[in-house]
Amino acid sequence: MTSERKPVPSVTERLLSSGSQLPSLRRNGIFYVLLALFLYIIVVTRPQQTLVLSRMMEVPQIQRIPRNEDQRVEEIPKVEVKSKKLEQKPDWDTLDGIGFEFEENKPIVMDPRFYDMLKLPQCDLTKDKIPSKINIKEAMDQFQKCVRPIVERWRGDIKSMNTKFSETRPCEAAFKDMDVIPMTNLHETKWAILPHCREENIMVTIGIGHDTYGEERLNRTLPNTKFFGADPIIEPNRQLYTAFGKYFPFAIGKKPGFTKFRVLPNQNQKTRKYEFQDVTTIPFTYFLWDILGLKNLPESNPFFFQQIDIAWIDIEGGEFEFLDQFYRGGPMDEKGIVICQFNLEVHSKFNPPGAQVFHDFVFRILDDKRYIFTKVLNTDVGIHRMFFVNVEDEKCVRKFLQ
């Protein structure tokens, strides 16, 4: 009998018939579920991200409100923010307070006497003028007869000499023919006698004190004048004085070194409050003889010195260090230094030991009979101003008094 063979099923048929396809279907189902969940999350969250990004990149715009005649819209006032411009100060102005305020440049107006001085004849100081405008011997006699009896009451009385010295003022009536003219400064008045002939003039300021109005007036009045000024406070004195003269940044005293002087700092310009400071000091005669370089050395007289025509001395008590150098036979005479006229302000109020120095100075001036003083003014207890005229030196007399 012939047996009938059944057909052998294929691999695919065997897999389908055995149920082995179930794990694969399960795996494919999980994949599609996860895919569907992922797409759902993206679809749901994307609009929110787009909105956030659009808001971040949105540029605010100003909405213009149409303005009708019947409708007024209040405008928000504009607030202007002004930036404070910092002014650059000069290098020297580093102190607190208010410094010197320089005026704007103004046109220079010459004193009418300036042109009259240019017409004067050239000076010949080798001989006297006859007749002389001032009788020197008679002027000295009148000075001695008037002043000495007054001050003799105070010999040995230092307090009276320093508080009553202005009682000598009536004696100045004897010198009305000397033509003493004022040179008004900002805070005081200086005095001067103009020359009667024409030559180079030398003017020295010891203690500038932030005030050169008087020197500027003199410069506009007396032609051909050289100015030399010394003050230990550099600014604003340097800038003020160098506008017309030569400035030296130190104090004038008796010895070289450091000395405590009463000075006016730049930052105290408005209050005018003086302070005591240690400043560089050089001797009085060294300044005149060596620093200024005014000495003239002809072969015939190696110690001949060109005279200082005008000097203003105002150094807040420091003057007591060198007043004795004006005495006959003193350091000035040894160098041949001559000062024809000078303003002096003494300040024993700020330098009490100077009261004795001033007492002795007055009597020595009377004994030497070289200078006469006038224009005495007491401004405070122990503070006196006066004007001295040299009536001994022949050149000074011929230039200013004849």
Coordinates of C-alpha atoms in Angstrom, one line a residue:
M1 CA 0.0 0.0 0.0
T2 CA 1.4 3.1 -0.9
S3 CA 1.6 5.7 2.0
E4 CA 0.7 9.4 1.3
R5 CA 3.4 11.9 2.4
K6 CA 2.2 15.2 4.0
P7 CA 3.8 18.4 2.7
V8 CA 6.5 19.9 5.0
P9 CA 5.4 23.4 6.3
S10 CA 7.7 26.3 5.7
V11 CA 9.5 28.2 8.4
T12 CA 7.0 31.1 8.3
E13 CA 4.1 28.7 8.6
R14 CA 5.7 27.1 11.5
L15 CA 6.2 30.3 13.3
L16 CA 2.7 31.5 12.7
S17 CA 1.2 28.2 13.8
S18 CA 3.3 28.0 17.0
G19 CA 2.3 31.4 18.4
S20 CA 6.0 32.6 18.6
Q21 CA 4.8 35.9 17.0
L22 CA 3.3 37.1 20.3
P23 CA 6.5 38.5 21.9
S24 CA 7.3 40.4 18.7
L25 CA 3.8 41.9 18.6
R26 CA 4.1 42.9 22.2
R27 CA 7.4 44.7 21.6
N28 CA 6.0 46.5 18.6
G29 CA 3.0 47.7 20.6
I30 CA 5.1 49.2 23.3
F31 CA 7.2 51.1 20.7
Y32 CA 4.1 52.6 19.1
V33 CA 2.7 53.6 22.5
L34 CA 5.9 55.4 23.5
L35 CA 6.0 57.1 20.1
A36 CA 2.5 58.3 20.5
L37 CA 3.2 59.7 24.0
F38 CA 6.3 61.5 22.8
L39 CA 4.4 63.2 19.9
Y40 CA 1.6 64.2 22.4
I41 CA 4.1 65.9 24.7
I42 CA 5.6 67.9 21.8
V43 CA 2.3 68.9 20.4
V44 CA 1.0 70.1 23.8
T45 CA 4.1 72.0 25.0
R46 CA 5.3 73.6 21.8
P47 CA 2.7 76.5 21.7
Q48 CA 3.7 77.6 25.2
Q49 CA 7.4 77.7 24.3
T50 CA 6.6 79.6 21.2
L51 CA 4.6 82.1 23.2
V52 CA 7.4 82.6 25.7
L53 CA 10.0 83.1 23.0
S54 CA 7.8 85.6 21.2
R55 CA 7.3 87.6 24.4
M56 CA 11.0 87.7 25.0
M57 CA 11.7 89.0 21.6
E58 CA 8.8 91.3 21.5
V59 CA 9.9 95.0 21.2
P60 CA 7.6 97.3 23.1
Q61 CA 6.1 100.0 21.0
I62 CA 4.7 103.3 22.0
Q63 CA 1.0 103.5 21.4
R64 CA 0.0 106.8 20.1
I65 CA -3.3 108.1 21.4
P66 CA -5.2 110.2 18.9
R67 CA -5.6 113.7 20.3
N68 CA -9.0 115.4 19.8
E69 CA -9.8 118.9 20.5
D70 CA -12.2 118.0 23.2
Q71 CA -9.8 115.6 24.9
R72 CA -6.7 116.7 26.6
V73 CA -3.9 114.2 27.3
E74 CA -1.5 115.2 30.0
E75 CA 2.0 114.8 28.9
I76 CA 4.5 113.3 31.3
P77 CA 7.1 116.1 32.1
K78 CA 10.5 115.4 30.8
V79 CA 13.2 115.0 33.5
E80 CA 16.6 116.3 32.3
V81 CA 19.5 114.6 34.0
K82 CA 22.4 117.0 33.9
S83 CA 25.8 115.4 34.2
K84 CA 28.1 117.4 36.5
K85 CA 31.2 118.4 34.6
L86 CA 34.2 118.0 36.8
E87 CA 36.5 121.0 36.4
Q88 CA 40.1 120.1 36.1
K89 CA 42.1 122.0 38.7
P90 CA 45.6 123.1 38.3
D91 CA 48.2 120.8 39.7
W92 CA 49.1 123.2 42.5
D93 CA 45.5 123.7 43.7
T94 CA 45.3 120.5 45.8
L95 CA 44.2 121.9 49.1
D96 CA 40.7 122.1 50.6
G97 CA 38.8 125.4 50.7
I98 CA 38.6 128.2 48.1
G99 CA 41.7 129.2 46.3
F100 CA 42.6 132.5 44.7
E101 CA 40.1 133.5 41.9
F102 CA 41.9 135.2 39.1
E103 CA 40.2 137.9 37.3
E104 CA 39.6 137.9 33.6
N105 CA 42.1 139.7 31.4
K106 CA 41.3 143.3 31.3
P107 CA 42.8 146.0 29.1
I108 CA 45.8 147.7 30.7
V109 CA 45.3 151.4 31.2
M110 CA 48.5 153.3 31.9
D111 CA 48.6 156.0 34.6
P112 CA 48.9 159.5 32.9
R113 CA 52.1 160.0 35.0
F114 CA 53.7 157.1 33.1
Y115 CA 54.0 159.2 30.0
D116 CA 55.3 162.2 32.0
M117 CA 58.0 160.0 33.5
L118 CA 59.2 159.0 30.0
K119 CA 59.9 162.7 29.3
L120 CA 62.2 163.2 32.3
P121 CA 65.9 163.8 31.6
Q122 CA 68.3 161.0 32.0
C123 CA 69.6 160.6 35.6
D124 CA 73.0 162.0 36.5
L125 CA 73.5 160.9 40.1
T126 CA 77.1 162.1 40.3
K127 CA 76.3 165.6 41.3
D128 CA 73.7 167.6 43.2
K129 CA 70.9 169.6 41.6
I130 CA 70.9 173.2 42.5
P131 CA 68.6 174.4 43.9
S132 CA 67.5 171.2 45.6
K133 CA 63.8 170.6 46.0
I134 CA 64.2 169.3 49.5
N135 CA 66.6 170.7 52.1
I136 CA 67.8 167.4 53.6
K137 CA 69.4 168.8 56.7
E138 CA 66.3 170.8 57.5
A139 CA 64.0 167.8 56.9
M140 CA 66.1 165.6 59.3
D141 CA 66.1 168.3 61.9
Q142 CA 62.4 168.7 61.8
F143 CA 61.9 165.0 62.0
Q144 CA 64.2 164.6 65.0
K145 CA 62.6 167.6 66.9
C146 CA 59.1 166.2 66.3
V147 CA 59.4 162.5 66.7
R148 CA 62.1 162.1 69.4
P149 CA 60.3 163.9 72.2
I150 CA 57.3 161.6 71.6
V151 CA 59.1 158.3 71.6
E152 CA 61.4 159.2 74.4
R153 CA 58.4 158.9 76.7
W154 CA 58.3 155.2 75.9
R155 CA 62.0 154.5 76.3
G156 CA 62.1 151.2 78.2
D157 CA 58.3 150.9 77.9
I158 CA 57.9 148.2 75.3
K159 CA 54.1 148.1 75.7
S160 CA 53.6 151.8 75.1
M161 CA 56.0 151.8 72.1
N162 CA 53.9 149.0 70.5
T163 CA 50.5 150.4 71.3
K164 CA 50.9 154.2 71.1
F165 CA 53.3 154.5 68.2
S166 CA 50.7 156.1 65.9
E167 CA 50.9 159.3 68.1
T168 CA 53.9 160.2 65.9
R169 CA 51.6 160.8 62.9
P170 CA 51.3 164.6 63.4
C171 CA 55.1 164.8 62.6
E172 CA 54.5 163.9 58.9
A173 CA 53.2 167.4 58.2
A174 CA 56.9 168.5 58.0
F175 CA 57.4 166.3 54.9
K176 CA 54.6 167.5 52.6
D177 CA 57.1 168.6 50.0
M178 CA 58.4 165.1 49.4
D179 CA 55.4 164.2 47.2
V180 CA 54.7 160.9 48.8
I181 CA 52.0 159.2 46.7
P182 CA 49.7 156.2 47.6
M183 CA 49.9 152.9 45.8
T184 CA 46.7 151.2 46.9
N185 CA 46.8 147.5 47.4
L186 CA 43.7 145.3 47.7
H187 CA 43.8 145.3 51.5
E188 CA 46.1 148.2 52.4
T189 CA 48.0 151.2 51.0
K190 CA 51.7 151.4 50.2
W191 CA 53.6 154.6 49.6
A192 CA 56.2 155.7 47.2
I193 CA 58.1 158.7 45.9
L194 CA 58.6 158.9 42.2
P195 CA 62.0 159.7 40.8
H196 CA 62.8 163.1 39.3
C197 CA 64.9 161.7 36.5
R198 CA 64.8 158.7 34.2
E199 CA 66.9 155.5 34.6
E200 CA 66.3 151.8 35.4
N201 CA 64.4 151.3 38.7
I202 CA 64.6 148.3 41.1
M203 CA 61.6 147.3 43.2
V204 CA 61.6 144.5 45.7
T205 CA 58.6 142.9 47.4
I206 CA 59.2 140.8 50.5
G207 CA 55.9 139.1 51.4
I208 CA 53.5 139.2 48.4
G209 CA 50.5 137.9 50.3
H210 CA 48.3 137.1 47.3
D211 CA 48.0 140.8 46.5
T212 CA 49.9 142.6 43.8
Y213 CA 47.5 145.5 43.1
G214 CA 50.0 148.0 44.4
E215 CA 52.9 146.6 42.3
E216 CA 50.7 146.6 39.2
R217 CA 49.8 150.3 39.8
L218 CA 53.4 151.1 40.2
N219 CA 54.2 149.2 37.1
R220 CA 51.7 151.3 35.2
T221 CA 53.1 154.5 36.7
L222 CA 56.8 154.2 36.8
P223 CA 58.4 153.0 33.5
N224 CA 61.5 150.9 33.1
T225 CA 61.1 149.2 36.5
K226 CA 62.3 145.7 37.4
F227 CA 60.3 143.8 40.0
F228 CA 61.5 141.1 42.3
G229 CA 59.2 139.4 44.8
A230 CA 59.6 136.6 47.4
D231 CA 57.0 134.6 49.3
P232 CA 57.1 131.0 50.6
I233 CA 53.5 130.3 49.5
I234 CA 54.0 129.5 45.8
E235 CA 50.5 129.8 44.5
P236 CA 48.8 132.1 43.7
N237 CA 51.8 134.4 44.4
R238 CA 53.9 132.9 41.5
Q239 CA 51.2 133.4 38.9
L240 CA 50.4 136.9 40.2
Y241 CA 53.9 138.3 40.4
T242 CA 55.4 136.7 37.3
A243 CA 52.9 138.7 35.2
F244 CA 55.2 141.7 35.6
G245 CA 58.3 140.6 37.6
K246 CA 60.5 137.7 38.9
Y247 CA 59.2 135.5 41.7
F248 CA 61.3 133.6 44.4
P249 CA 59.6 130.8 46.4
F250 CA 61.0 131.3 49.9
A251 CA 60.8 133.4 53.0
I252 CA 63.3 136.1 54.0
G253 CA 64.9 135.9 57.4
K254 CA 68.2 136.1 59.2
K255 CA 69.6 132.6 58.8
P256 CA 69.2 129.9 56.2
G257 CA 67.1 126.9 56.9
F258 CA 63.5 126.2 58.0
T259 CA 61.6 128.9 60.0
K260 CA 58.1 128.9 61.4
F261 CA 56.4 131.8 59.6
R262 CA 52.9 133.1 59.7
V263 CA 51.6 132.7 56.1
L264 CA 48.4 132.8 54.1
P265 CA 47.7 129.5 52.5
N266 CA 46.0 129.5 49.1
Q267 CA 42.9 127.7 50.4
N268 CA 42.2 130.4 52.9
Q269 CA 41.8 133.2 50.3
K270 CA 38.2 134.1 51.3
T271 CA 38.7 134.0 55.0
R272 CA 42.2 135.5 55.0
K273 CA 43.1 133.1 57.8
Y274 CA 46.8 133.0 58.4
E275 CA 48.6 129.9 59.7
F276 CA 52.1 129.2 61.1
Q277 CA 54.1 126.9 58.8
D278 CA 57.7 125.8 58.5
V279 CA 59.0 127.4 55.4
T280 CA 62.4 127.6 53.6
T281 CA 64.2 130.7 54.6
I282 CA 67.3 132.5 53.3
P283 CA 69.1 135.5 54.8
F284 CA 68.0 139.0 54.0
T285 CA 71.3 140.3 52.7
Y286 CA 72.0 137.0 50.8
F287 CA 68.8 137.5 49.0
L288 CA 69.6 141.1 48.0
W289 CA 73.3 140.6 47.3
D290 CA 73.5 137.1 45.7
I291 CA 70.1 135.8 44.7
L292 CA 68.9 139.0 43.0
G293 CA 72.2 139.4 41.2
L294 CA 71.9 143.2 41.2
K295 CA 75.5 143.8 42.1
N296 CA 77.5 145.9 39.6
L297 CA 81.2 145.3 39.8
P298 CA 83.2 148.1 38.1
E299 CA 87.0 147.7 38.4
S300 CA 87.3 150.8 40.5
N301 CA 84.8 149.6 43.2
P302 CA 84.3 145.8 43.5
F303 CA 81.7 146.3 46.2
F304 CA 79.5 148.8 44.5
F305 CA 75.9 147.8 44.6
Q306 CA 73.1 149.2 42.4
Q307 CA 70.7 150.7 44.8
I308 CA 67.2 149.3 45.5
D309 CA 64.9 152.1 44.7
I310 CA 61.7 150.8 46.4
A311 CA 61.0 147.9 48.8
W312 CA 57.8 146.7 50.4
I313 CA 58.3 144.5 53.5
D314 CA 55.3 142.8 55.0
I315 CA 55.9 139.3 56.3
E316 CA 53.6 138.9 59.3
G317 CA 56.2 139.0 62.1
G318 CA 59.2 137.6 60.2
E319 CA 60.6 141.2 59.7
F320 CA 62.0 141.2 63.3
E321 CA 64.7 138.8 62.2
F322 CA 66.5 141.3 60.0
L323 CA 65.5 144.8 61.2
D324 CA 68.9 145.2 62.8
Q325 CA 70.6 144.8 59.4
F326 CA 69.4 148.3 58.5
Y327 CA 71.6 149.8 61.2
R328 CA 74.6 151.8 60.4
G329 CA 77.7 149.5 60.2
G330 CA 75.4 146.4 59.8
P331 CA 75.4 143.6 57.2
M332 CA 73.8 145.9 54.6
D333 CA 76.6 148.5 55.0
E334 CA 79.2 145.7 54.8
K335 CA 77.9 144.6 51.4
G336 CA 77.2 148.2 50.1
I337 CA 73.5 147.5 49.9
V338 CA 71.4 150.7 49.7
I339 CA 67.6 151.0 49.8
C340 CA 66.2 154.4 49.0
Q341 CA 62.7 154.0 50.3
F342 CA 60.7 151.2 51.9
N343 CA 57.3 150.4 53.3
L344 CA 57.5 148.3 56.5
E345 CA 54.7 146.6 58.5
V346 CA 55.6 145.3 61.9
H347 CA 53.6 142.6 63.7
S348 CA 54.5 142.2 67.3
K349 CA 51.0 140.9 67.9
F350 CA 51.9 137.6 66.1
N351 CA 55.5 137.6 67.3
P352 CA 55.6 138.9 70.9
P353 CA 59.4 138.9 71.2
G354 CA 59.4 141.3 68.3
A355 CA 58.0 144.0 70.6
Q356 CA 61.4 144.5 72.1
V357 CA 63.0 144.4 68.6
F358 CA 60.7 147.2 67.4
H359 CA 61.4 149.3 70.5
D360 CA 65.1 149.1 69.9
F361 CA 64.7 149.6 66.1
V362 CA 62.9 153.0 66.5
F363 CA 65.6 154.4 68.7
R364 CA 68.4 153.1 66.5
I365 CA 66.8 154.7 63.4
L366 CA 66.7 158.0 65.3
D367 CA 70.3 157.7 66.4
D368 CA 71.7 156.7 63.0
K369 CA 69.9 159.7 61.3
R370 CA 69.8 157.8 57.9
Y371 CA 66.1 157.4 57.5
I372 CA 63.1 159.4 58.3
F373 CA 59.7 157.7 58.6
T374 CA 56.2 159.0 57.9
K375 CA 52.7 157.7 57.1
V376 CA 52.5 155.9 60.4
L377 CA 49.3 153.8 60.8
N378 CA 48.2 151.5 63.6
T379 CA 45.9 148.8 62.3
D380 CA 45.7 146.7 65.4
V381 CA 47.4 146.2 68.8
G382 CA 51.1 145.7 67.9
I383 CA 50.6 146.1 64.2
H384 CA 52.0 149.3 62.6
R385 CA 52.7 150.5 59.0
M386 CA 55.2 153.2 58.1
F387 CA 57.1 154.5 55.2
F388 CA 60.9 155.1 55.4
V389 CA 63.0 157.5 53.2
N390 CA 66.8 157.3 52.9
V391 CA 68.0 160.9 53.3
E392 CA 71.7 160.0 53.6
D393 CA 72.7 158.1 50.4
E394 CA 73.6 160.7 47.8
K395 CA 72.2 158.7 44.9
C396 CA 68.9 158.2 46.6
V397 CA 68.7 161.9 47.5
R398 CA 69.6 163.0 44.0
K399 CA 67.1 160.7 42.3
F400 CA 64.1 161.2 44.5
L401 CA 64.4 164.3 46.6
Q402 CA 66.3 166.9 44.6

